[in-house]
mmCIF file with all atom_site columns, C-alpha atoms in Angstrom:
data_model
loop_
_atom_site.group_PDB
_atom_site.id
_atom_site.type_symbol
_atom_site.label_atom_id
_atom_site.label_alt_id
_atom_site.label_comp_id
_atom_site.label_asym_id
_atom_site.label_entity_id
_atom_site.label_seq_id
_atom_site.pdbx_PDB_ins_code
_atom_site.Cartn_x
_atom_site.Cartn_y
_atom_site.Cartn_z
_atom_site.occupancy
_atom_site.B_iso_or_equiv
_atom_site.pdbx_formal_charge
_atom_site.auth_seq_id
_atom_site.auth_comp_id
_atom_site.auth_asym_id
_atom_site.auth_atom_id
_atom_site.pdbx_PDB_model_num
ATOM 1   C CA . UNK V 1 1   ? -100.236 51.281 36.173 1.00 0.00 ? 142 UNK V CA 1
ATOM 2   C CA . UNK V 1 2   ? -100.579 47.693 37.291 1.00 0.00 ? 143 UNK V CA 1
ATOM 3   C CA . UNK V 1 3   ? -103.116 46.553 39.880 1.00 0.00 ? 144 UNK V CA 1
ATOM 4   C CA . UNK V 1 4   ? -104.164 43.086 40.990 1.00 0.00 ? 145 UNK V CA 1
ATOM 5   C CA . UNK V 1 5   ? -106.609 41.932 43.684 1.00 0.00 ? 146 UNK V CA 1
ATOM 6   C CA . UNK V 1 6   ? -106.168 38.645 45.533 1.00 0.00 ? 147 UNK V CA 1
ATOM 7   C CA . UNK V 1 7   ? -109.198 36.531 46.458 1.00 0.00 ? 148 UNK V CA 1
ATOM 8   C CA . UNK V 1 8   ? -108.927 37.666 50.100 1.00 0.00 ? 149 UNK V CA 1
ATOM 9   C CA . UNK V 1 9   ? -109.110 41.333 49.038 1.00 0.00 ? 150 UNK V CA 1
ATOM 10  C CA . UNK V 1 10  ? -105.419 42.305 49.283 1.00 0.00 ? 151 UNK V CA 1
ATOM 11  C CA . UNK V 1 11  ? -104.402 44.588 46.411 1.00 0.00 ? 152 UNK V CA 1
ATOM 12  C CA . UNK V 1 12  ? -101.039 44.997 44.675 1.00 0.00 ? 153 UNK V CA 1
ATOM 13  C CA . UNK V 1 13  ? -100.529 48.314 42.930 1.00 0.00 ? 154 UNK V CA 1
ATOM 14  C CA . UNK V 1 14  ? -97.656  50.051 41.172 1.00 0.00 ? 155 UNK V CA 1
ATOM 15  C CA . UNK V 1 15  ? -99.207  53.454 41.826 1.00 0.00 ? 156 UNK V CA 1
ATOM 16  C CA . UNK V 1 16  ? -96.423  55.446 43.522 1.00 0.00 ? 157 UNK V CA 1
ATOM 17  C CA . UNK V 1 17  ? -99.006  57.813 45.032 1.00 0.00 ? 158 UNK V CA 1
ATOM 18  C CA . UNK V 1 18  ? -100.346 54.949 47.181 1.00 0.00 ? 159 UNK V CA 1
ATOM 19  C CA . UNK V 1 19  ? -96.993  54.194 48.820 1.00 0.00 ? 160 UNK V CA 1
ATOM 20  C CA . UNK V 1 20  ? -96.704  55.059 52.493 1.00 0.00 ? 161 UNK V CA 1
ATOM 21  C CA . UNK V 1 21  ? -93.043  56.087 52.297 1.00 0.00 ? 162 UNK V CA 1
ATOM 22  C CA . UNK V 1 22  ? -92.862  56.852 56.026 1.00 0.00 ? 163 UNK V CA 1
ATOM 23  C CA . UNK V 1 23  ? -93.899  53.255 56.715 1.00 0.00 ? 164 UNK V CA 1
ATOM 24  C CA . UNK V 1 24  ? -91.602  51.860 54.020 1.00 0.00 ? 165 UNK V CA 1
ATOM 25  C CA . UNK V 1 25  ? -88.691  53.862 55.409 1.00 0.00 ? 166 UNK V CA 1
ATOM 26  C CA . UNK V 1 26  ? -89.394  52.581 58.932 1.00 0.00 ? 167 UNK V CA 1
ATOM 27  C CA . UNK V 1 27  ? -89.565  48.959 57.715 1.00 0.00 ? 168 UNK V CA 1
ATOM 28  C CA . UNK V 1 28  ? -86.369  49.155 55.708 1.00 0.00 ? 169 UNK V CA 1
ATOM 29  C CA . UNK V 1 29  ? -84.268  51.266 58.063 1.00 0.00 ? 170 UNK V CA 1
ATOM 30  C CA . UNK V 1 30  ? -85.149  49.407 61.263 1.00 0.00 ? 171 UNK V CA 1
ATOM 31  C CA . UNK V 1 31  ? -86.046  45.824 60.309 1.00 0.00 ? 172 UNK V CA 1
ATOM 32  C CA . UNK V 1 32  ? -84.556  44.903 56.907 1.00 0.00 ? 173 UNK V CA 1
ATOM 33  C CA . UNK V 1 33  ? -81.022  43.517 57.293 1.00 0.00 ? 174 UNK V CA 1
ATOM 34  C CA . UNK V 1 34  ? -79.944  44.930 53.912 1.00 0.00 ? 175 UNK V CA 1
ATOM 35  C CA . UNK V 1 35  ? -81.109  48.494 54.629 1.00 0.00 ? 176 UNK V CA 1
ATOM 36  C CA . UNK V 1 36  ? -80.590  49.086 58.354 1.00 0.00 ? 177 UNK V CA 1
ATOM 37  C CA . UNK V 1 37  ? -80.018  52.765 58.978 1.00 0.00 ? 178 UNK V CA 1
ATOM 38  C CA . UNK V 1 38  ? -80.965  53.825 55.443 1.00 0.00 ? 179 UNK V CA 1
ATOM 39  C CA . UNK V 1 39  ? -82.090  57.453 55.616 1.00 0.00 ? 180 UNK V CA 1
ATOM 40  C CA . UNK V 1 40  ? -85.529  58.545 54.444 1.00 0.00 ? 181 UNK V CA 1
ATOM 41  C CA . UNK V 1 41  ? -84.187  60.691 51.586 1.00 0.00 ? 182 UNK V CA 1
ATOM 42  C CA . UNK V 1 42  ? -82.418  57.647 50.115 1.00 0.00 ? 183 UNK V CA 1
ATOM 43  C CA . UNK V 1 43  ? -85.622  55.597 50.357 1.00 0.00 ? 184 UNK V CA 1
ATOM 44  C CA . UNK V 1 44  ? -87.596  58.376 48.636 1.00 0.00 ? 185 UNK V CA 1
ATOM 45  C CA . UNK V 1 45  ? -85.014  58.731 45.834 1.00 0.00 ? 186 UNK V CA 1
ATOM 46  C CA . UNK V 1 46  ? -84.746  54.962 45.367 1.00 0.00 ? 187 UNK V CA 1
ATOM 47  C CA . UNK V 1 47  ? -88.488  54.499 45.006 1.00 0.00 ? 188 UNK V CA 1
ATOM 48  C CA . UNK V 1 48  ? -88.829  57.571 42.762 1.00 0.00 ? 189 UNK V CA 1
ATOM 49  C CA . UNK V 1 49  ? -86.350  56.025 40.320 1.00 0.00 ? 190 UNK V CA 1
ATOM 50  C CA . UNK V 1 50  ? -87.874  52.543 40.396 1.00 0.00 ? 191 UNK V CA 1
ATOM 51  C CA . UNK V 1 51  ? -91.066  50.643 39.692 1.00 0.00 ? 192 UNK V CA 1
ATOM 52  C CA . UNK V 1 52  ? -92.786  50.308 43.096 1.00 0.00 ? 193 UNK V CA 1
ATOM 53  C CA . UNK V 1 53  ? -95.131  47.500 44.110 1.00 0.00 ? 194 UNK V CA 1
ATOM 54  C CA . UNK V 1 54  ? -97.230  48.113 47.216 1.00 0.00 ? 195 UNK V CA 1
ATOM 55  C CA . UNK V 1 55  ? -99.516  45.549 48.839 1.00 0.00 ? 196 UNK V CA 1
ATOM 56  C CA . UNK V 1 56  ? -102.568 46.934 50.626 1.00 0.00 ? 197 UNK V CA 1
ATOM 57  C CA . UNK V 1 57  ? -104.877 45.065 52.977 1.00 0.00 ? 198 UNK V CA 1
ATOM 58  C CA . UNK V 1 58  ? -108.621 44.833 52.451 1.00 0.00 ? 199 UNK V CA 1
ATOM 59  C CA . UNK V 1 59  ? -110.907 47.178 54.309 1.00 0.00 ? 200 UNK V CA 1
ATOM 60  C CA . UNK V 1 60  ? -108.711 50.069 55.362 1.00 0.00 ? 201 UNK V CA 1
ATOM 61  C CA . UNK V 1 61  ? -106.184 49.866 52.482 1.00 0.00 ? 202 UNK V CA 1
ATOM 62  C CA . UNK V 1 62  ? -103.211 50.062 54.846 1.00 0.00 ? 203 UNK V CA 1
ATOM 63  C CA . UNK V 1 63  ? -99.916  49.113 53.214 1.00 0.00 ? 204 UNK V CA 1
ATOM 64  C CA . UNK V 1 64  ? -98.630  45.736 54.438 1.00 0.00 ? 205 UNK V CA 1
ATOM 65  C CA . UNK V 1 65  ? -95.813  44.956 51.975 1.00 0.00 ? 206 UNK V CA 1
ATOM 66  C CA . UNK V 1 66  ? -93.575  46.544 49.396 1.00 0.00 ? 207 UNK V CA 1
ATOM 67  C CA . UNK V 1 67  ? -91.145  45.682 46.612 1.00 0.00 ? 208 UNK V CA 1
ATOM 68  C CA . UNK V 1 68  ? -89.025  47.845 44.368 1.00 0.00 ? 209 UNK V CA 1
ATOM 69  C CA . UNK V 1 69  ? -87.902  46.984 40.847 1.00 0.00 ? 210 UNK V CA 1
ATOM 70  C CA . UNK V 1 70  ? -85.021  48.708 39.089 1.00 0.00 ? 211 UNK V CA 1
ATOM 71  C CA . UNK V 1 71  ? -85.631  48.088 35.396 1.00 0.00 ? 212 UNK V CA 1
ATOM 72  C CA . UNK V 1 72  ? -85.346  49.388 31.870 1.00 0.00 ? 213 UNK V CA 1
ATOM 73  C CA . UNK V 1 73  ? -88.829  47.947 31.298 1.00 0.00 ? 214 UNK V CA 1
ATOM 74  C CA . UNK V 1 74  ? -87.638  45.966 28.296 1.00 0.00 ? 215 UNK V CA 1
ATOM 75  C CA . UNK V 1 75  ? -84.824  43.499 28.993 1.00 0.00 ? 216 UNK V CA 1
ATOM 76  C CA . UNK V 1 76  ? -83.639  43.532 32.604 1.00 0.00 ? 217 UNK V CA 1
ATOM 77  C CA . UNK V 1 77  ? -84.930  44.006 36.142 1.00 0.00 ? 218 UNK V CA 1
ATOM 78  C CA . UNK V 1 78  ? -83.508  43.904 39.659 1.00 0.00 ? 219 UNK V CA 1
ATOM 79  C CA . UNK V 1 79  ? -86.077  42.991 42.321 1.00 0.00 ? 220 UNK V CA 1
ATOM 80  C CA . UNK V 1 80  ? -85.118  44.525 45.654 1.00 0.00 ? 221 UNK V CA 1
ATOM 81  C CA . UNK V 1 81  ? -86.382  46.009 48.916 1.00 0.00 ? 222 UNK V CA 1
ATOM 82  C CA . UNK V 1 82  ? -89.017  43.285 49.238 1.00 0.00 ? 223 UNK V CA 1
ATOM 83  C CA . UNK V 1 83  ? -90.562  43.557 52.678 1.00 0.00 ? 224 UNK V CA 1
ATOM 84  C CA . UNK V 1 84  ? -93.715  42.173 54.299 1.00 0.00 ? 225 UNK V CA 1
ATOM 85  C CA . UNK V 1 85  ? -94.820  43.787 57.566 1.00 0.00 ? 226 UNK V CA 1
ATOM 86  C CA . UNK V 1 86  ? -94.214  41.361 60.447 1.00 0.00 ? 227 UNK V CA 1
ATOM 87  C CA . UNK V 1 87  ? -97.921  40.964 61.395 1.00 0.00 ? 228 UNK V CA 1
ATOM 88  C CA . UNK V 1 88  ? -98.721  40.182 57.735 1.00 0.00 ? 229 UNK V CA 1
ATOM 89  C CA . UNK V 1 89  ? -96.181  37.381 57.373 1.00 0.00 ? 230 UNK V CA 1
ATOM 90  C CA . UNK V 1 90  ? -97.224  33.767 57.052 1.00 0.00 ? 231 UNK V CA 1
ATOM 91  C CA . UNK V 1 91  ? -100.201 34.478 54.797 1.00 0.00 ? 232 UNK V CA 1
ATOM 92  C CA . UNK V 1 92  ? -98.476  34.057 51.428 1.00 0.00 ? 233 UNK V CA 1
ATOM 93  C CA . UNK V 1 93  ? -98.177  37.779 50.703 1.00 0.00 ? 234 UNK V CA 1
ATOM 94  C CA . UNK V 1 94  ? -94.436  37.608 49.940 1.00 0.00 ? 235 UNK V CA 1
ATOM 95  C CA . UNK V 1 95  ? -94.847  34.777 47.458 1.00 0.00 ? 236 UNK V CA 1
ATOM 96  C CA . UNK V 1 96  ? -97.847  36.461 45.856 1.00 0.00 ? 237 UNK V CA 1
ATOM 97  C CA . UNK V 1 97  ? -95.882  39.697 45.579 1.00 0.00 ? 238 UNK V CA 1
ATOM 98  C CA . UNK V 1 98  ? -92.845  37.981 44.013 1.00 0.00 ? 239 UNK V CA 1
ATOM 99  C CA . UNK V 1 99  ? -95.012  36.066 41.521 1.00 0.00 ? 240 UNK V CA 1
ATOM 100 C CA . UNK V 1 100 ? -96.999  39.192 40.636 1.00 0.00 ? 241 UNK V CA 1
ATOM 101 C CA . UNK V 1 101 ? -93.805  41.176 40.014 1.00 0.00 ? 242 UNK V CA 1
ATOM 102 C CA . UNK V 1 102 ? -92.515  38.312 37.839 1.00 0.00 ? 243 UNK V CA 1
ATOM 103 C CA . UNK V 1 103 ? -95.764  38.154 35.849 1.00 0.00 ? 244 UNK V CA 1
ATOM 104 C CA . UNK V 1 104 ? -95.995  41.912 35.335 1.00 0.00 ? 245 UNK V CA 1
ATOM 105 C CA . UNK V 1 105 ? -92.390  42.155 34.149 1.00 0.00 ? 246 UNK V CA 1
ATOM 106 C CA . UNK V 1 106 ? -92.925  39.185 31.834 1.00 0.00 ? 247 UNK V CA 1
ATOM 107 C CA . UNK V 1 107 ? -95.879  41.006 30.261 1.00 0.00 ? 248 UNK V CA 1
ATOM 108 C CA . UNK V 1 108 ? -93.531  43.942 29.591 1.00 0.00 ? 249 UNK V CA 1
ATOM 109 C CA . UNK V 1 109 ? -91.109  41.573 27.828 1.00 0.00 ? 250 UNK V CA 1
ATOM 110 C CA . UNK V 1 110 ? -88.447  41.601 30.547 1.00 0.00 ? 251 UNK V CA 1
ATOM 111 C CA . UNK V 1 111 ? -86.559  38.322 30.225 1.00 0.00 ? 252 UNK V CA 1
ATOM 112 C CA . UNK V 1 112 ? -84.047  38.526 33.086 1.00 0.00 ? 253 UNK V CA 1
ATOM 113 C CA . UNK V 1 113 ? -84.969  39.359 36.679 1.00 0.00 ? 254 UNK V CA 1
ATOM 114 C CA . UNK V 1 114 ? -82.298  39.210 39.342 1.00 0.00 ? 255 UNK V CA 1
ATOM 115 C CA . UNK V 1 115 ? -82.575  39.415 43.093 1.00 0.00 ? 256 UNK V CA 1
ATOM 116 C CA . UNK V 1 116 ? -80.433  38.817 46.122 1.00 0.00 ? 257 UNK V CA 1
ATOM 117 C CA . UNK V 1 117 ? -81.657  37.236 49.347 1.00 0.00 ? 258 UNK V CA 1
ATOM 118 C CA . UNK V 1 118 ? -80.096  36.052 52.540 1.00 0.00 ? 259 UNK V CA 1
ATOM 119 C CA . UNK V 1 119 ? -83.060  34.145 53.944 1.00 0.00 ? 260 UNK V CA 1
ATOM 120 C CA . UNK V 1 120 ? -86.053  33.903 51.570 1.00 0.00 ? 261 UNK V CA 1
ATOM 121 C CA . UNK V 1 121 ? -84.826  31.423 48.962 1.00 0.00 ? 262 UNK V CA 1
ATOM 122 C CA . UNK V 1 122 ? -87.919  29.226 49.357 1.00 0.00 ? 263 UNK V CA 1
ATOM 123 C CA . UNK V 1 123 ? -90.308  32.131 48.768 1.00 0.00 ? 264 UNK V CA 1
ATOM 124 C CA . UNK V 1 124 ? -88.569  33.098 45.533 1.00 0.00 ? 265 UNK V CA 1
ATOM 125 C CA . UNK V 1 125 ? -88.105  29.487 44.408 1.00 0.00 ? 266 UNK V CA 1
ATOM 126 C CA . UNK V 1 126 ? -91.887  29.031 44.537 1.00 0.00 ? 267 UNK V CA 1
ATOM 127 C CA . UNK V 1 127 ? -92.130  31.992 42.133 1.00 0.00 ? 268 UNK V CA 1
ATOM 128 C CA . UNK V 1 128 ? -89.681  30.278 39.748 1.00 0.00 ? 269 UNK V CA 1
ATOM 129 C CA . UNK V 1 129 ? -86.403  31.939 40.736 1.00 0.00 ? 270 UNK V CA 1
ATOM 130 C CA . UNK V 1 130 ? -83.312  29.710 40.729 1.00 0.00 ? 271 UNK V CA 1
ATOM 131 C CA . UNK V 1 131 ? -79.699  30.196 41.799 1.00 0.00 ? 272 UNK V CA 1
ATOM 132 C CA . UNK V 1 132 ? -77.400  31.641 39.142 1.00 0.00 ? 273 UNK V CA 1
ATOM 133 C CA . UNK V 1 133 ? -76.000  28.891 36.932 1.00 0.00 ? 274 UNK V CA 1
ATOM 134 C CA . UNK V 1 134 ? -72.655  30.543 36.380 1.00 0.00 ? 275 UNK V CA 1
ATOM 135 C CA . UNK V 1 135 ? -72.036  33.023 39.185 1.00 0.00 ? 276 UNK V CA 1
ATOM 136 C CA . UNK V 1 136 ? -68.404  33.472 38.178 1.00 0.00 ? 277 UNK V CA 1
ATOM 137 C CA . UNK V 1 137 ? -69.614  35.347 35.078 1.00 0.00 ? 278 UNK V CA 1
ATOM 138 C CA . UNK V 1 138 ? -71.254  38.014 37.244 1.00 0.00 ? 279 UNK V CA 1
ATOM 139 C CA . UNK V 1 139 ? -69.239  40.854 38.708 1.00 0.00 ? 280 UNK V CA 1
ATOM 140 C CA . UNK V 1 140 ? -70.001  43.774 40.966 1.00 0.00 ? 281 UNK V CA 1
ATOM 141 C CA . UNK V 1 141 ? -68.672  47.094 42.118 1.00 0.00 ? 282 UNK V CA 1
ATOM 142 C CA . UNK V 1 142 ? -69.865  47.550 45.699 1.00 0.00 ? 283 UNK V CA 1
ATOM 143 C CA . UNK V 1 143 ? -69.175  51.002 47.123 1.00 0.00 ? 284 UNK V CA 1
ATOM 144 C CA . UNK V 1 144 ? -71.240  50.658 50.265 1.00 0.00 ? 285 UNK V CA 1
ATOM 145 C CA . UNK V 1 145 ? -69.337  51.738 53.371 1.00 0.00 ? 286 UNK V CA 1
ATOM 146 C CA . UNK V 1 146 ? -68.691  49.094 56.017 1.00 0.00 ? 287 UNK V CA 1
ATOM 147 C CA . UNK V 1 147 ? -71.535  48.699 58.492 1.00 0.00 ? 288 UNK V CA 1
ATOM 148 C CA . UNK V 1 148 ? -71.263  47.712 62.138 1.00 0.00 ? 289 UNK V CA 1
ATOM 149 C CA . UNK V 1 149 ? -72.966  44.374 62.780 1.00 0.00 ? 290 UNK V CA 1
ATOM 150 C CA . UNK V 1 150 ? -74.774  45.532 65.906 1.00 0.00 ? 291 UNK V CA 1
ATOM 151 C CA . UNK V 1 151 ? -76.210  48.936 64.961 1.00 0.00 ? 292 UNK V CA 1
ATOM 152 C CA . UNK V 1 152 ? -76.317  48.670 61.171 1.00 0.00 ? 293 UNK V CA 1
ATOM 153 C CA . UNK V 1 153 ? -74.887  52.183 61.001 1.00 0.00 ? 294 UNK V CA 1
ATOM 154 C CA . UNK V 1 154 ? -71.920  53.148 58.855 1.00 0.00 ? 295 UNK V CA 1
ATOM 155 C CA . UNK V 1 155 ? -68.634  52.872 60.653 1.00 0.00 ? 296 UNK V CA 1
ATOM 156 C CA . UNK V 1 156 ? -66.757  56.076 61.267 1.00 0.00 ? 297 UNK V CA 1
ATOM 157 C CA . UNK V 1 157 ? -63.039  56.204 60.700 1.00 0.00 ? 298 UNK V CA 1
ATOM 158 C CA . UNK V 1 158 ? -62.443  55.317 64.353 1.00 0.00 ? 299 UNK V CA 1
ATOM 159 C CA . UNK V 1 159 ? -61.477  52.022 65.875 1.00 0.00 ? 300 UNK V CA 1
ATOM 160 C CA . UNK V 1 160 ? -63.671  48.968 65.231 1.00 0.00 ? 301 UNK V CA 1
ATOM 161 C CA . UNK V 1 161 ? -66.400  48.026 67.670 1.00 0.00 ? 302 UNK V CA 1
ATOM 162 C CA . UNK V 1 162 ? -65.357  45.323 70.133 1.00 0.00 ? 303 UNK V CA 1
ATOM 163 C CA . UNK V 1 163 ? -67.443  43.372 72.596 1.00 0.00 ? 304 UNK V CA 1
ATOM 164 C CA . UNK V 1 164 ? -65.872  41.807 75.662 1.00 0.00 ? 305 UNK V CA 1
ATOM 165 C CA . UNK V 1 165 ? -67.288  38.700 77.258 1.00 0.00 ? 306 UNK V CA 1
#
């Protein structure tokens, strides 16, 4: 297991036993645009099949951030579900987390780490991430059901949500 302590006492750990999955589920399902409405069982399964990185504050050890890495541990990794608790933002925890994930995966020999972000490009750029050079070479199969923009819940087969002014 990987563990690293920052000068201010925050700790990053890949120990899955330290994860507060109730807290992680709440963060992702209610405040992370990419995971709104995600059920707890999906969060538990996703983290069980991934390399988890938790960030814990000094003193009480309460979890304040999380990241999940899907990887073969040798050649490829997908960094996802990166979340810093709102009160903990603005203190460099997200950048430290991204750089620590990068460094740990590099030590394992992983040469390609991908991620997708809608709004944190600067954070990841400081950790050395760059836009894809040739995005037209990449393809995807996305089987996620459509999600309503207001609730983040999957749409049922009914009529689309409309809002009148």
